[in-house]
Amino acid sequence: VQLVESGGGLVQPGGSLRLSCAAPLYTYRRYSMGWFRQAPGKEREGVASIGSSGLTRYADSVKGRFTISRDNDKNTLYLNMNSLKPEDTAMYYCAADPILDRLWPSLTRNEYNYWGQGTQVTVSS
């Protein structure tokens, strides 16, 4: 299964972007979905996740600035990013957790096994 991200680009500090992820998963609505990012020379880290029930979880570094959402009719995951900072610069990946109907979505990379190829976000003036 290949997830496909889009929406990355170059934005000035303080700006906004909206990432999308097309997820061709049967019973998509039952999957917890997550956004991860990886900057050069750093480990891939969890940014935000959303469970099948709609519960969300965020990394402390993005709380209040990023919003994760999903459209189950379109099999699509979103990440709205506001007040972007240079330290948000990274490759952003969407991922699906293979355990269906998980109550509390995870931000742990190893719990996801379906990944996209990533979309680059660069925050710079």
GROMACS .gro file of N, CA, C and O in nm:
model
  500
    1VAL      N    1   0.086  -0.119   0.000
    1VAL     CA    2   0.000   0.000   0.000
    1VAL      C    3   0.089   0.124   0.000
    1VAL      O    4   0.179   0.135   0.082
    2GLN      N    5   0.064   0.214  -0.092
    2GLN     CA    6   0.144   0.335  -0.103
    2GLN      C    7   0.059   0.457  -0.071
    2GLN      O    8  -0.038   0.485  -0.141
    3LEU      N    9   0.099   0.526   0.032
    3LEU     CA   10   0.033   0.652   0.064
    3LEU      C   11   0.101   0.763  -0.016
    3LEU      O   12   0.221   0.756  -0.043
    4VAL      N   13   0.025   0.867  -0.052
    4VAL     CA   14   0.079   0.974  -0.136
    4VAL      C   15   0.054   1.110  -0.072
    4VAL      O   16  -0.061   1.153  -0.062
    5GLU      N   17   0.164   1.176  -0.034
    5GLU     CA   18   0.154   1.309   0.026
    5GLU      C   19   0.164   1.417  -0.082
    5GLU      O   20   0.225   1.396  -0.187
    6SER      N   21   0.106   1.532  -0.050
    6SER     CA   22   0.117   1.649  -0.137
    6SER      C   23   0.098   1.775  -0.053
    6SER      O   24   0.054   1.767   0.063
    7GLY      N   25   0.134   1.889  -0.113
    7GLY     CA   26   0.108   2.016  -0.047
    7GLY      C   27   0.230   2.084   0.014
    7GLY      O   28   0.219   2.195   0.065
    8GLY      N   29   0.345   2.018   0.009
    8GLY     CA   30   0.465   2.081   0.062
    8GLY      C   31   0.512   2.195  -0.025
    8GLY      O   32   0.460   2.218  -0.135
    9GLY      N   33   0.612   2.269   0.024
    9GLY     CA   34   0.667   2.379  -0.053
    9GLY      C   35   0.752   2.470   0.033
    9GLY      O   36   0.786   2.438   0.146
   10LEU      N   37   0.784   2.585  -0.026
   10LEU     CA   38   0.863   2.687   0.042
   10LEU      C   39   0.770   2.794   0.096
   10LEU      O   40   0.685   2.846   0.021
   11VAL      N   41   0.785   2.826   0.223
   11VAL     CA   42   0.699   2.927   0.286
   11VAL      C   43   0.783   3.011   0.380
   11VAL      O   44   0.882   2.963   0.436
   12GLN      N   45   0.744   3.136   0.397
   12GLN     CA   46   0.816   3.225   0.487
   12GLN      C   47   0.778   3.196   0.632
   12GLN      O   48   0.667   3.146   0.659
   13PRO      N   49   0.865   3.229   0.725
   13PRO     CA   50   0.830   3.214   0.868
   13PRO      C   51   0.700   3.288   0.898
   13PRO      O   52   0.679   3.400   0.851
   14GLY      N   53   0.616   3.222   0.978
   14GLY     CA   54   0.485   3.278   1.008
   14GLY      C   55   0.377   3.239   0.910
   14GLY      O   56   0.258   3.266   0.935
   15GLY      N   57   0.416   3.177   0.802
   15GLY     CA   58   0.320   3.138   0.700
   15GLY      C   59   0.249   3.008   0.730
   15GLY      O   60   0.268   2.948   0.836
   16SER      N   61   0.167   2.963   0.634
   16SER     CA   62   0.085   2.843   0.652
   16SER      C   63   0.097   2.752   0.531
   16SER      O   64   0.122   2.798   0.418
   17LEU      N   65   0.076   2.625   0.557
   17LEU     CA   66   0.067   2.525   0.451
   17LEU      C   67  -0.034   2.420   0.492
   17LEU      O   68  -0.057   2.399   0.613
   18ARG      N   69  -0.090   2.353   0.392
   18ARG     CA   70  -0.180   2.241   0.420
   18ARG      C   71  -0.129   2.119   0.344
   18ARG      O   72  -0.122   2.120   0.221
   19LEU      N   73  -0.094   2.017   0.418
   19LEU     CA   74  -0.052   1.891   0.358
   19LEU      C   75  -0.171   1.797   0.345
   19LEU      O   76  -0.260   1.797   0.431
   20SER      N   77  -0.168   1.717   0.239
   20SER     CA   78  -0.270   1.615   0.218
   20SER      C   79  -0.203   1.480   0.198
   20SER      O   80  -0.089   1.472   0.152
   21CYS      N   81  -0.276   1.375   0.232
   21CYS     CA   82  -0.225   1.240   0.212
   21CYS      C   83  -0.339   1.153   0.163
   21CYS      O   84  -0.439   1.135   0.233
   22ALA      N   85  -0.323   1.100   0.042
   22ALA     CA   86  -0.420   1.006  -0.013
   22ALA      C   87  -0.383   0.866   0.034
   22ALA      O   88  -0.269   0.822   0.017
   23ALA      N   89  -0.481   0.799   0.093
   23ALA     CA   90  -0.453   0.669   0.156
   23ALA      C   91  -0.548   0.563   0.099
   23ALA      O   92  -0.661   0.549   0.147
   24PRO      N   93  -0.503   0.488  -0.001
   24PRO     CA   94  -0.590   0.386  -0.062
   24PRO      C   95  -0.600   0.260   0.023
   24PRO      O   96  -0.555   0.152  -0.016
   25LEU      N   97  -0.659   0.275   0.139
   25LEU     CA   98  -0.671   0.165   0.236
   25LEU      C   99  -0.816   0.121   0.246
   25LEU      O  100  -0.904   0.204   0.267
   26TYR      N  101  -0.837  -0.009   0.232
   26TYR     CA  102  -0.971  -0.061   0.255
   26TYR      C  103  -1.006  -0.038   0.400
   26TYR      O  104  -0.924  -0.060   0.489
   27THR      N  105  -1.128   0.005   0.428
   27THR     CA  106  -1.172   0.042   0.564
   27THR      C  107  -1.081   0.148   0.625
   27THR      O  108  -1.041   0.141   0.742
   28TYR      N  109  -1.047   0.247   0.544
   28TYR     CA  110  -0.959   0.355   0.588
   28TYR      C  111  -1.005   0.414   0.721
   28TYR      O  112  -0.923   0.449   0.806
   29ARG      N  113  -1.133   0.426   0.739
   29ARG     CA  114  -1.185   0.493   0.858
   29ARG      C  115  -1.145   0.422   0.986
   29ARG      O  116  -1.153   0.480   1.095
   30ARG      N  117  -1.101   0.298   0.979
   30ARG     CA  118  -1.065   0.223   1.098
   30ARG      C  119  -0.917   0.236   1.134
   30ARG      O  120  -0.875   0.188   1.240
   31TYR      N  121  -0.841   0.301   1.049
   31TYR     CA  122  -0.698   0.315   1.074
   31TYR      C  123  -0.667   0.442   1.153
   31TYR      O  124  -0.723   0.548   1.125
   32SER      N  125  -0.576   0.430   1.247
   32SER     CA  126  -0.513   0.550   1.301
   32SER      C  127  -0.411   0.597   1.198
   32SER      O  128  -0.341   0.516   1.137
   33MET      N  129  -0.404   0.729   1.181
   33MET     CA  130  -0.314   0.788   1.082
   33MET      C  131  -0.224   0.889   1.151
   33MET      O  132  -0.264   0.954   1.248
   34GLY      N  133  -0.104   0.902   1.097
   34GLY     CA  134  -0.011   0.996   1.159
   34GLY      C  135   0.070   1.075   1.058
   34GLY      O  136   0.085   1.033   0.942
   35TRP      N  137   0.118   1.188   1.102
   35TRP     CA  138   0.215   1.268   1.027
   35TRP      C  139   0.347   1.265   1.103
   35TRP      O  140   0.349   1.287   1.226
   36PHE      N  141   0.454   1.241   1.030
   36PHE     CA  142   0.588   1.239   1.085
   36PHE      C  143   0.675   1.333   1.002
   36PHE      O  144   0.640   1.368   0.890
   37ARG      N  145   0.789   1.371   1.058
   37ARG     CA  146   0.881   1.454   0.981
   37ARG      C  147   1.024   1.416   1.013
   37ARG      O  148   1.054   1.365   1.121
   38GLN      N  149   1.109   1.443   0.918
   38GLN     CA  150   1.251   1.414   0.935
   38GLN      C  151   1.334   1.524   0.873
   38GLN      O  152   1.325   1.548   0.752
   39ALA      N  153   1.410   1.590   0.957
   39ALA     CA  154   1.503   1.693   0.911
   39ALA      C  155   1.639   1.629   0.884
   39ALA      O  156   1.670   1.524   0.941
   40PRO      N  157   1.720   1.691   0.801
   40PRO     CA  158   1.853   1.634   0.770
   40PRO      C  159   1.934   1.610   0.897
   40PRO      O  160   1.944   1.697   0.983
   41GLY      N  161   1.987   1.489   0.909
   41GLY     CA  162   2.071   1.455   1.023
   41GLY      C  163   1.996   1.425   1.151
   41GLY      O  164   2.058   1.406   1.257
   42LYS      N  165   1.863   1.421   1.143
   42LYS     CA  166   1.782   1.395   1.263
   42LYS      C  167   1.695   1.270   1.245
   42LYS      O  168   1.671   1.227   1.133
   43GLU      N  169   1.648   1.219   1.358
   43GLU     CA  170   1.558   1.105   1.354
   43GLU      C  171   1.419   1.149   1.307
   43GLU      O  172   1.379   1.265   1.323
   44ARG      N  173   1.347   1.053   1.248
   44ARG     CA  174   1.208   1.081   1.210
   44ARG      C  175   1.126   1.090   1.339
   44ARG      O  176   1.134   1.002   1.425
   45GLU      N  177   1.045   1.195   1.349
   45GLU     CA  178   0.968   1.217   1.471
   45GLU      C  179   0.820   1.231   1.440
   45GLU      O  180   0.781   1.279   1.334
   46GLY      N  181   0.739   1.191   1.537
   46GLY     CA  182   0.595   1.204   1.523
   46GLY      C  183   0.553   1.348   1.543
   46GLY      O  184   0.601   1.416   1.635
   47VAL      N  185   0.464   1.395   1.458
   47VAL     CA  186   0.415   1.533   1.463
   47VAL      C  187   0.271   1.536   1.516
   47VAL      O  188   0.239   1.611   1.607
   48ALA      N  189   0.185   1.455   1.455
   48ALA     CA  190   0.045   1.452   1.493
   48ALA      C  191  -0.015   1.320   1.449
   48ALA      O  192   0.029   1.261   1.350
   49SER      N  193  -0.116   1.276   1.522
   49SER     CA  194  -0.185   1.153   1.484
   49SER      C  195  -0.333   1.167   1.515
   49SER      O  196  -0.374   1.249   1.600
   50ILE      N  197  -0.413   1.086   1.445
   50ILE     CA  198  -0.557   1.089   1.464
   50ILE      C  199  -0.610   0.947   1.458
   50ILE      O  200  -0.574   0.869   1.369
   51GLY      N  201  -0.693   0.912   1.556
   51GLY     CA  202  -0.747   0.777   1.561
   51GLY      C  203  -0.874   0.764   1.480
   51GLY      O  204  -0.928   0.861   1.426
   52SER      N  205  -0.924   0.640   1.475
   52SER     CA  206  -1.049   0.615   1.402
   52SER      C  207  -1.167   0.687   1.467
   52SER      O  208  -1.265   0.720   1.399
   53SER      N  209  -1.156   0.714   1.596
   53SER     CA  210  -1.263   0.784   1.667
   53SER      C  211  -1.253   0.935   1.653
   53SER      O  212  -1.343   1.008   1.694
   54GLY      N  213  -1.143   0.982   1.597
   54GLY     CA  214  -1.122   1.125   1.584
   54GLY      C  215  -1.033   1.185   1.692
   54GLY      O  216  -1.000   1.304   1.686
   55LEU      N  217  -0.995   1.103   1.791
   55LEU     CA  218  -0.902   1.152   1.892
   55LEU      C  219  -0.770   1.190   1.827
   55LEU      O  220  -0.724   1.123   1.735
   56THR      N  221  -0.710   1.295   1.877
   56THR     CA  222  -0.585   1.344   1.819
   56THR      C  223  -0.475   1.352   1.925
   56THR      O  224  -0.501   1.360   2.045
   57ARG      N  225  -0.353   1.352   1.873
   57ARG     CA  226  -0.236   1.367   1.959
   57ARG      C  227  -0.134   1.450   1.883
   57ARG      O  228  -0.120   1.434   1.761
   58TYR      N  229  -0.063   1.539   1.956
   58TYR     CA  230   0.033   1.627   1.892
   58TYR      C  231   0.166   1.626   1.968
   58TYR      O  232   0.168   1.614   2.092
   59ALA      N  233   0.272   1.645   1.894
   59ALA     CA  234   0.400   1.670   1.957
   59ALA      C  235   0.396   1.807   2.022
   59ALA      O  236   0.330   1.899   1.972
   60ASP      N  237   0.467   1.823   2.133
   60ASP     CA  238   0.465   1.951   2.205
   60ASP      C  239   0.511   2.067   2.116
   60ASP      O  240   0.462   2.179   2.129
   61SER      N  241   0.601   2.038   2.026
   61SER     CA  242   0.659   2.143   1.942
   61SER      C  243   0.560   2.203   1.843
   61SER      O  244   0.585   2.311   1.788
   62VAL      N  245   0.447   2.135   1.819
   62VAL     CA  246   0.352   2.186   1.719
   62VAL      C  247   0.215   2.215   1.778
   62VAL      O  248   0.127   2.264   1.706
   63LYS      N  249   0.195   2.188   1.904
   63LYS     CA  250   0.065   2.212   1.967
   63LYS      C  251   0.025   2.358   1.953
   63LYS      O  252   0.104   2.449   1.975
   64GLY      N  253  -0.100   2.379   1.913
   64GLY     CA  254  -0.150   2.514   1.895
   64GLY      C  255  -0.120   2.574   1.760
   64GLY      O  256  -0.174   2.680   1.725
   65ARG      N  257  -0.034   2.508   1.681
   65ARG     CA  258   0.001   2.559   1.548
   65ARG      C  259  -0.045   2.465   1.436
   65ARG      O  260  -0.083   2.511   1.329
   66PHE      N  261  -0.039   2.335   1.462
   66PHE     CA  262  -0.076   2.236   1.360
   66PHE      C  263  -0.208   2.170   1.398
   66PHE      O  264  -0.237   2.150   1.517
   67THR      N  265  -0.285   2.134   1.296
   67THR     CA  266  -0.411   2.062   1.317
   67THR      C  267  -0.419   1.945   1.220
   67THR      O  268  -0.408   1.965   1.098
   68ILE      N  269  -0.440   1.826   1.275
   68ILE     CA  270  -0.457   1.707   1.192
   68ILE      C  271  -0.606   1.680   1.178
   68ILE      O  272  -0.684   1.700   1.272
   69SER      N  273  -0.646   1.636   1.059
   69SER     CA  274  -0.786   1.601   1.036
   69SER      C  275  -0.792   1.493   0.928
   69SER      O  276  -0.691   1.466   0.860
   70ARG      N  277  -0.909   1.436   0.914
   70ARG     CA  278  -0.925   1.331   0.814
   70ARG      C  279  -1.063   1.340   0.750
   70ARG      O  280  -1.159   1.382   0.814
   71ASP      N  281  -1.071   1.298   0.625
   71ASP     CA  282  -1.198   1.287   0.554
   71ASP      C  283  -1.212   1.140   0.517
   71ASP      O  284  -1.146   1.092   0.423
   72ASN      N  285  -1.295   1.068   0.589
   72ASN     CA  286  -1.307   0.923   0.567
   72ASN      C  287  -1.377   0.890   0.435
   72ASN      O  288  -1.358   0.782   0.380
   73ASP      N  289  -1.458   0.982   0.385
   73ASP     CA  290  -1.525   0.958   0.256
   73ASP      C  291  -1.427   0.969   0.139
   73ASP      O  292  -1.450   0.908   0.034
   74LYS      N  293  -1.321   1.045   0.159
   74LYS     CA  294  -1.223   1.065   0.052
   74LYS      C  295  -1.092   0.989   0.079
   74LYS      O  296  -0.996   1.003   0.002
   75ASN      N  297  -1.088   0.913   0.187
   75ASN     CA  298  -0.965   0.842   0.223
   75ASN      C  299  -0.845   0.937   0.225
   75ASN      O  300  -0.737   0.906   0.171
   76THR      N  301  -0.862   1.051   0.288
   76THR     CA  302  -0.759   1.154   0.286
   76THR      C  303  -0.730   1.205   0.426
   76THR      O  304  -0.822   1.223   0.507
   77LEU      N  305  -0.603   1.227   0.450
   77LEU     CA  306  -0.554   1.282   0.576
   77LEU      C  307  -0.498   1.421   0.548
   77LEU      O  308  -0.439   1.444   0.442
   78TYR      N  309  -0.515   1.512   0.644
   78TYR     CA  310  -0.468   1.649   0.627
   78TYR      C  311  -0.383   1.692   0.746
   78TYR      O  312  -0.397   1.640   0.857
   79LEU      N  313  -0.296   1.789   0.719
   79LEU     CA  314  -0.223   1.855   0.826
   79LEU      C  315  -0.219   2.004   0.793
   79LEU      O  316  -0.152   2.046   0.698
   80ASN      N  317  -0.294   2.082   0.869
   80ASN     CA  318  -0.290   2.227   0.856
   80ASN      C  319  -0.181   2.280   0.946
   80ASN      O  320  -0.180   2.253   1.067
   81MET      N  321  -0.089   2.354   0.886
   81MET     CA  322   0.026   2.406   0.960
   81MET      C  323   0.025   2.558   0.954
   81MET      O  324   0.030   2.616   0.845
   82ASN      N  325   0.016   2.620   1.070
   82ASN     CA  326   0.016   2.766   1.080
   82ASN      C  327   0.136   2.812   1.162
   82ASN      O  328   0.199   2.734   1.233
   83SER      N  329   0.164   2.941   1.153
   83SER     CA  330   0.275   3.000   1.228
   83SER      C  331   0.403   2.919   1.212
   83SER      O  332   0.471   2.886   1.310
   84LEU      N  333   0.433   2.887   1.090
   84LEU     CA  334   0.549   2.801   1.063
   84LEU      C  335   0.680   2.868   1.102
   84LEU      O  336   0.695   2.990   1.089
   85LYS      N  337   0.771   2.785   1.149
   85LYS     CA  338   0.902   2.832   1.195
   85LYS      C  339   1.011   2.762   1.113
   85LYS      O  340   0.988   2.652   1.059
   86PRO      N  341   1.128   2.820   1.105
   86PRO     CA  342   1.238   2.754   1.032
   86PRO      C  343   1.264   2.613   1.083
   86PRO      O  344   1.300   2.525   1.003
   87GLU      N  345   1.246   2.590   1.211
   87GLU     CA  346   1.271   2.456   1.267
   87GLU      C  347   1.165   2.354   1.225
   87GLU      O  348   1.180   2.235   1.255
   88ASP      N  349   1.060   2.397   1.158
   88ASP     CA  350   0.962   2.303   1.103
   88ASP      C  351   1.008   2.247   0.968
   88ASP      O  352   0.943   2.157   0.912
   89THR      N  353   1.116   2.298   0.916
   89THR     CA  354   1.169   2.251   0.788
   89THR      C  355   1.207   2.104   0.798
   89THR      O  356   1.284   2.064   0.885
   90ALA      N  357   1.149   2.023   0.709
   90ALA     CA  358   1.172   1.878   0.711
   90ALA      C  359   1.097   1.814   0.596
   90ALA      O  360   1.014   1.878   0.530
   91MET      N  361   1.126   1.686   0.574
   91MET     CA  362   1.042   1.604   0.489
   91MET      C  363   0.928   1.552   0.576
   91MET      O  364   0.954   1.497   0.684
   92TYR      N  365   0.807   1.568   0.528
   92TYR     CA  366   0.690   1.525   0.604
   92TYR      C  367   0.631   1.399   0.540
   92TYR      O  368   0.611   1.394   0.418
   93TYR      N  369   0.602   1.303   0.627
   93TYR     CA  370   0.549   1.175   0.582
   93TYR      C  371   0.415   1.146   0.650
   93TYR      O  372   0.398   1.176   0.769
   94CYS      N  373   0.324   1.085   0.575
   94CYS     CA  374   0.205   1.032   0.641
   94CYS      C  375   0.222   0.881   0.655
   94CYS      O  376   0.298   0.818   0.580
   95ALA      N  377   0.152   0.827   0.751
   95ALA     CA  378   0.166   0.684   0.781
   95ALA      C  379   0.036   0.630   0.840
   95ALA      O  380  -0.043   0.705   0.898
   96ALA      N  381   0.018   0.498   0.823
   96ALA     CA  382  -0.100   0.430   0.876
   96ALA      C  383  -0.059   0.322   0.974
   96ALA      O  384   0.037   0.246   0.949
   97ASP      N  385  -0.131   0.315   1.084
   97ASP     CA  386  -0.109   0.215   1.188
   97ASP      C  387  -0.186   0.089   1.152
   97ASP      O  388  -0.308   0.097   1.134
   98PRO      N  389  -0.122  -0.027   1.142
   98PRO     CA  390  -0.192  -0.147   1.097
   98PRO      C  391  -0.294  -0.203   1.196
   98PRO      O  392  -0.378  -0.287   1.157
   99ILE      N  393  -0.289  -0.160   1.321
   99ILE     CA  394  -0.385  -0.208   1.419
   99ILE      C  395  -0.512  -0.124   1.407
   99ILE      O  396  -0.511  -0.004   1.434
  100LEU      N  397  -0.621  -0.190   1.366
  100LEU     CA  398  -0.745  -0.119   1.342
  100LEU      C  399  -0.814  -0.082   1.473
  100LEU      O  400  -0.799  -0.150   1.574
  101ASP      N  401  -0.886   0.030   1.467
  101ASP     CA  402  -0.971   0.073   1.578
  101ASP      C  403  -0.892   0.097   1.707
  101ASP      O  404  -0.946   0.078   1.817
  102ARG      N  405  -0.768   0.137   1.693
  102ARG     CA  406  -0.692   0.170   1.813
  102ARG      C  407  -0.755   0.292   1.877
  102ARG      O  408  -0.780   0.393   1.811
  103LEU      N  409  -0.780   0.287   2.007
  103LEU     CA  410  -0.852   0.396   2.073
  103LEU      C  411  -0.769   0.524   2.076
  103LEU      O  412  -0.816   0.632   2.040
  104TRP      N  413  -0.643   0.511   2.116
  104TRP     CA  414  -0.558   0.628   2.132
  104TRP      C  415  -0.448   0.624   2.027
  104TRP      O  416  -0.366   0.535   2.028
  105PRO      N  417  -0.445   0.722   1.935
  105PRO     CA  418  -0.346   0.717   1.827
  105PRO      C  419  -0.204   0.735   1.880
  105PRO      O  420  -0.181   0.810   1.974
  106SER      N  421  -0.112   0.668   1.814
  106SER     CA  422   0.026   0.672   1.859
  106SER      C  423   0.108   0.776   1.782
  106SER      O  424   0.075   0.812   1.669
  107LEU      N  425   0.215   0.822   1.845
  107LEU     CA  426   0.314   0.906   1.777
  107LEU      C  427   0.448   0.833   1.767
  107LEU      O  428   0.550   0.895   1.741
  108THR      N  429   0.443   0.703   1.786
  108THR     CA  430   0.564   0.623   1.782
  108THR      C  431   0.584   0.567   1.642
  108THR      O  432   0.499   0.493   1.590
  109ARG      N  433   0.694   0.600   1.584
  109ARG     CA  434   0.722   0.561   1.445
  109ARG      C  435   0.708   0.412   1.422
  109ARG      O  436   0.652   0.368   1.321
  110ASN      N  437   0.757   0.330   1.514
  110ASN     CA  438   0.760   0.185   1.492
  110ASN      C  439   0.622   0.121   1.491
  110ASN      O  440   0.610   0.003   1.455
  111GLU      N  441   0.520   0.194   1.530
  111GLU     CA  442   0.385   0.137   1.530
  111GLU      C  443   0.313   0.161   1.398
  111GLU      O  444   0.198   0.123   1.384
  112TYR      N  445   0.381   0.222   1.302
  112TYR     CA  446   0.322   0.247   1.172
  112TYR      C  447   0.399   0.166   1.067
  112TYR      O  448   0.522   0.162   1.070
  113ASN      N  449   0.325   0.104   0.975
  113ASN     CA  450   0.399   0.026   0.875
  113ASN      C  451   0.359   0.057   0.732
  113ASN      O  452   0.413  -0.004   0.640
  114TYR      N  453   0.266   0.149   0.710
  114TYR     CA  454   0.236   0.197   0.575
  114TYR      C  455   0.281   0.343   0.569
  114TYR      O  456   0.238   0.424   0.651
  115TRP      N  457   0.365   0.371   0.469
  115TRP     CA  458   0.425   0.504   0.461
  115TRP      C  459   0.415   0.562   0.321
  115TRP      O  460   0.408   0.489   0.223
  116GLY      N  461   0.417   0.693   0.315
  116GLY     CA  462   0.428   0.761   0.187
  116GLY      C  463   0.573   0.795   0.158
  116GLY      O  464   0.663   0.766   0.237
  117GLN      N  465   0.595   0.860   0.043
  117GLN     CA  466   0.730   0.898   0.002
  117GLN      C  467   0.775   1.031   0.059
  117GLN      O  468   0.893   1.063   0.054
  118GLY      N  469   0.680   1.106   0.112
  118GLY     CA  470   0.714   1.232   0.176
  118GLY      C  471   0.694   1.353   0.086
  118GLY      O  472   0.694   1.344  -0.036
  119THR      N  473   0.674   1.467   0.151
  119THR     CA  474   0.666   1.596   0.082
  119THR      C  475   0.750   1.696   0.161
  119THR      O  476   0.743   1.701   0.284
  120GLN      N  477   0.831   1.773   0.089
  120GLN     CA  478   0.926   1.863   0.154
  120GLN      C  479   0.860   1.993   0.195
  120GLN      O  480   0.789   2.057   0.115
  121VAL      N  481   0.884   2.032   0.318
  121VAL     CA  482   0.840   2.162   0.370
  121VAL      C  483   0.964   2.240   0.409
  121VAL      O  484   1.045   2.193   0.489
  122THR      N  485   0.979   2.359   0.351
  122THR     CA  486   1.092   2.445   0.382
  122THR      C  487   1.040   2.580   0.428
  122THR      O  488   0.963   2.646   0.356
  123VAL      N  489   1.082   2.620   0.547
  123VAL     CA  490   1.040   2.747   0.604
  123VAL      C  491   1.162   2.838   0.609
  123VAL      O  492   1.256   2.815   0.686
  124SER      N  493   1.160   2.938   0.524
  124SER     CA  494   1.276   3.025   0.513
  124SER      C  495   1.236   3.159   0.454
  124SER      O  496   1.145   3.167   0.372
  125SER      N  497   1.306   3.264   0.495
  125SER     CA  498   1.282   3.395   0.438
  125SER      C  499   1.378   3.420   0.322
  125SER      O  500   1.372   3.526   0.259
   0.00000   0.00000   0.00000
